[in-house]
GROMACS .gro file of C-alpha atoms in nm:
model
  121
    1GLN     CA    1  -0.042  -0.007  -0.038
    2VAL     CA    2   0.201   0.340  -0.127
    3GLN     CA    3   0.165   0.610   0.112
    4LEU     CA    4   0.278   0.957   0.160
    5VAL     CA    5   0.281   1.150   0.484
    6GLU     CA    6   0.332   1.475   0.502
    7SER     CA    7   0.384   1.684   0.857
    8GLY     CA    8   0.616   1.961   1.036
    9GLY     CA    9   0.232   2.223   0.898
   10GLY     CA   10   0.236   2.404   1.196
   11LEU     CA   11   0.109   2.867   1.323
   12VAL     CA   12   0.400   3.083   1.271
   13GLN     CA   13   0.389   3.467   1.201
   14ALA     CA   14   0.465   3.624   0.879
   15GLY     CA   15   0.907   3.635   0.829
   16ASP     CA   16   0.980   3.290   1.024
   17SER     CA   17   1.020   2.960   0.829
   18LEU     CA   18   0.904   2.563   0.840
   19ARG     CA   19   1.063   2.307   0.775
   20LEU     CA   20   0.796   2.090   0.559
   21SER     CA   21   0.835   1.600   0.559
   22CYS     CA   22   0.711   1.406   0.352
   23ALA     CA   23   0.775   0.989   0.414
   24ALA     CA   24   0.693   0.773   0.153
   25SER     CA   25   0.654   0.430   0.177
   26GLY     CA   26   0.477   0.077   0.007
   27ARG     CA   27   0.638   0.119  -0.312
   28THR     CA   28   0.961   0.254  -0.499
   29PHE     CA   29   0.961   0.556  -0.599
   30SER     CA   30   1.295   0.580  -0.768
   31ALA     CA   31   1.104   0.663  -1.100
   32TYR     CA   32   0.868   0.887  -0.973
   33THR     CA   33   0.903   1.310  -1.040
   34MET     CA   34   0.810   1.453  -0.596
   35GLY     CA   35   0.564   1.719  -0.598
   36TRP     CA   36   0.439   1.955  -0.320
   37PHE     CA   37   0.108   2.159  -0.400
   38ARG     CA   38  -0.095   2.370  -0.124
   39GLN     CA   39  -0.463   2.447  -0.149
   40ALA     CA   40  -0.574   2.745   0.028
   41PRO     CA   41  -0.965   2.794   0.121
   42GLY     CA   42  -1.161   2.880  -0.186
   43LYS     CA   43  -0.862   2.822  -0.455
   44GLU     CA   44  -0.842   2.509  -0.601
   45ARG     CA   45  -0.478   2.296  -0.512
   46GLU     CA   46  -0.201   2.523  -0.692
   47PHE     CA   47   0.158   2.421  -0.758
   48VAL     CA   48   0.447   2.481  -0.551
   49ALA     CA   49   0.740   2.291  -0.631
   50LEU     CA   50   0.873   1.985  -0.737
   51ILE     CA   51   1.191   1.730  -0.735
   52THR     CA   52   1.370   1.443  -0.934
   53TRP     CA   53   1.322   1.189  -0.688
   54SER     CA   54   1.728   1.146  -0.744
   55GLY     CA   55   1.704   1.523  -0.617
   56THR     CA   56   1.951   1.657  -0.917
   57ARG     CA   57   1.668   1.852  -1.087
   58THR     CA   58   1.444   2.064  -0.877
   59ASP     CA   59   1.132   2.319  -1.033
   60TYR     CA   60   0.954   2.649  -0.863
   61ALA     CA   61   0.585   2.830  -0.887
   62ASP     CA   62   0.701   3.187  -0.876
   63SER     CA   63   0.516   3.298  -0.683
   64VAL     CA   64   0.790   3.074  -0.413
   65LYS     CA   65   1.119   3.093  -0.607
   66GLY     CA   66   1.426   3.176  -0.355
   67ARG     CA   67   1.231   3.195  -0.071
   68PHE     CA   68   1.138   2.754  -0.089
   69THR     CA   69   1.311   2.463  -0.126
   70ILE     CA   70   1.252   2.145  -0.222
   71SER     CA   71   1.559   1.867  -0.125
   72SER     CA   72   1.507   1.436  -0.097
   73ASP     CA   73   1.658   1.283   0.119
   74ASN     CA   74   1.642   0.919  -0.080
   75ALA     CA   75   1.838   0.712   0.267
   76LYS     CA   76   1.462   0.816   0.395
   77ASN     CA   77   1.240   0.758   0.149
   78THR     CA   78   1.165   1.145   0.213
   79MET     CA   79   1.150   1.422   0.082
   80TYR     CA   80   1.098   1.777   0.278
   81LEU     CA   81   0.984   2.207   0.165
   82GLN     CA   82   1.210   2.434   0.412
   83MET     CA   83   0.993   2.789   0.365
   84ASN     CA   84   1.113   3.077   0.480
   85SER     CA   85   1.019   3.412   0.478
   86LEU     CA   86   0.675   3.292   0.497
   87LYS     CA   87   0.375   3.516   0.426
   88PRO     CA   88  -0.001   3.490   0.500
   89GLU     CA   89  -0.086   3.399   0.102
   90ASP     CA   90   0.108   3.086   0.136
   91THR     CA   91  -0.187   2.966   0.456
   92ALA     CA   92  -0.250   2.673   0.322
   93VAL     CA   93  -0.318   2.310   0.292
   94TYR     CA   94   0.074   2.136   0.218
   95TYR     CA   95  -0.034   1.828   0.071
   96CYS     CA   96   0.293   1.668  -0.144
   97ALA     CA   97   0.274   1.439  -0.464
   98ALA     CA   98   0.359   1.084  -0.634
   99GLY     CA   99   0.409   1.100  -0.986
  100ARG     CA  100   0.553   1.284  -1.386
  101TRP     CA  101   0.751   1.571  -1.403
  102SER     CA  102   0.484   1.878  -1.378
  103SER     CA  103   0.342   2.112  -1.290
  104GLY     CA  104  -0.034   1.975  -1.350
  105VAL     CA  105  -0.188   1.781  -1.080
  106ASN     CA  106  -0.385   1.564  -1.268
  107ASP     CA  107   0.032   1.446  -1.314
  108TYR     CA  108   0.033   1.306  -0.976
  109GLU     CA  109  -0.075   0.994  -0.930
  110TYR     CA  110  -0.023   0.941  -0.531
  111TRP     CA  111  -0.145   1.243  -0.246
  112GLY     CA  112  -0.128   1.275   0.071
  113GLN     CA  113  -0.305   1.425   0.356
  114GLY     CA  114  -0.233   1.724   0.337
  115THR     CA  115  -0.096   1.964   0.668
  116GLN     CA  116  -0.182   2.245   0.691
  117VAL     CA  117   0.029   2.631   0.728
  118THR     CA  118  -0.048   2.936   0.860
  119ILE     CA  119   0.119   3.274   0.938
  120SER     CA  120  -0.059   3.561   1.100
  121SER     CA  121   0.081   3.922   1.001
   0.00000   0.00000   0.00000
């Protein structure tokens, strides 16, 4: 059974940092791209960042470039999202996902349950 489990969300102030983790289990993910997406209340789920499982290639949404860093630890089967200089508009439920190299939600086959990130001003 494939599982993606996010952790690390919480309530912080604007300008603070958080690190999200996504623990993967149940299959080999070496052929997959891993992505972070987020969904704010009343909005569609949107792309945040993605990384090849090898960690050799990454991409980011313009809104988070220079502030967020995606990384992976293959030995731990875990992906991370380091989020710095957080803004209130970063408030959302953050999801990790496994799929193909794409920023499109529909191109991802496996999803975690999400972790809430709330940024107060």
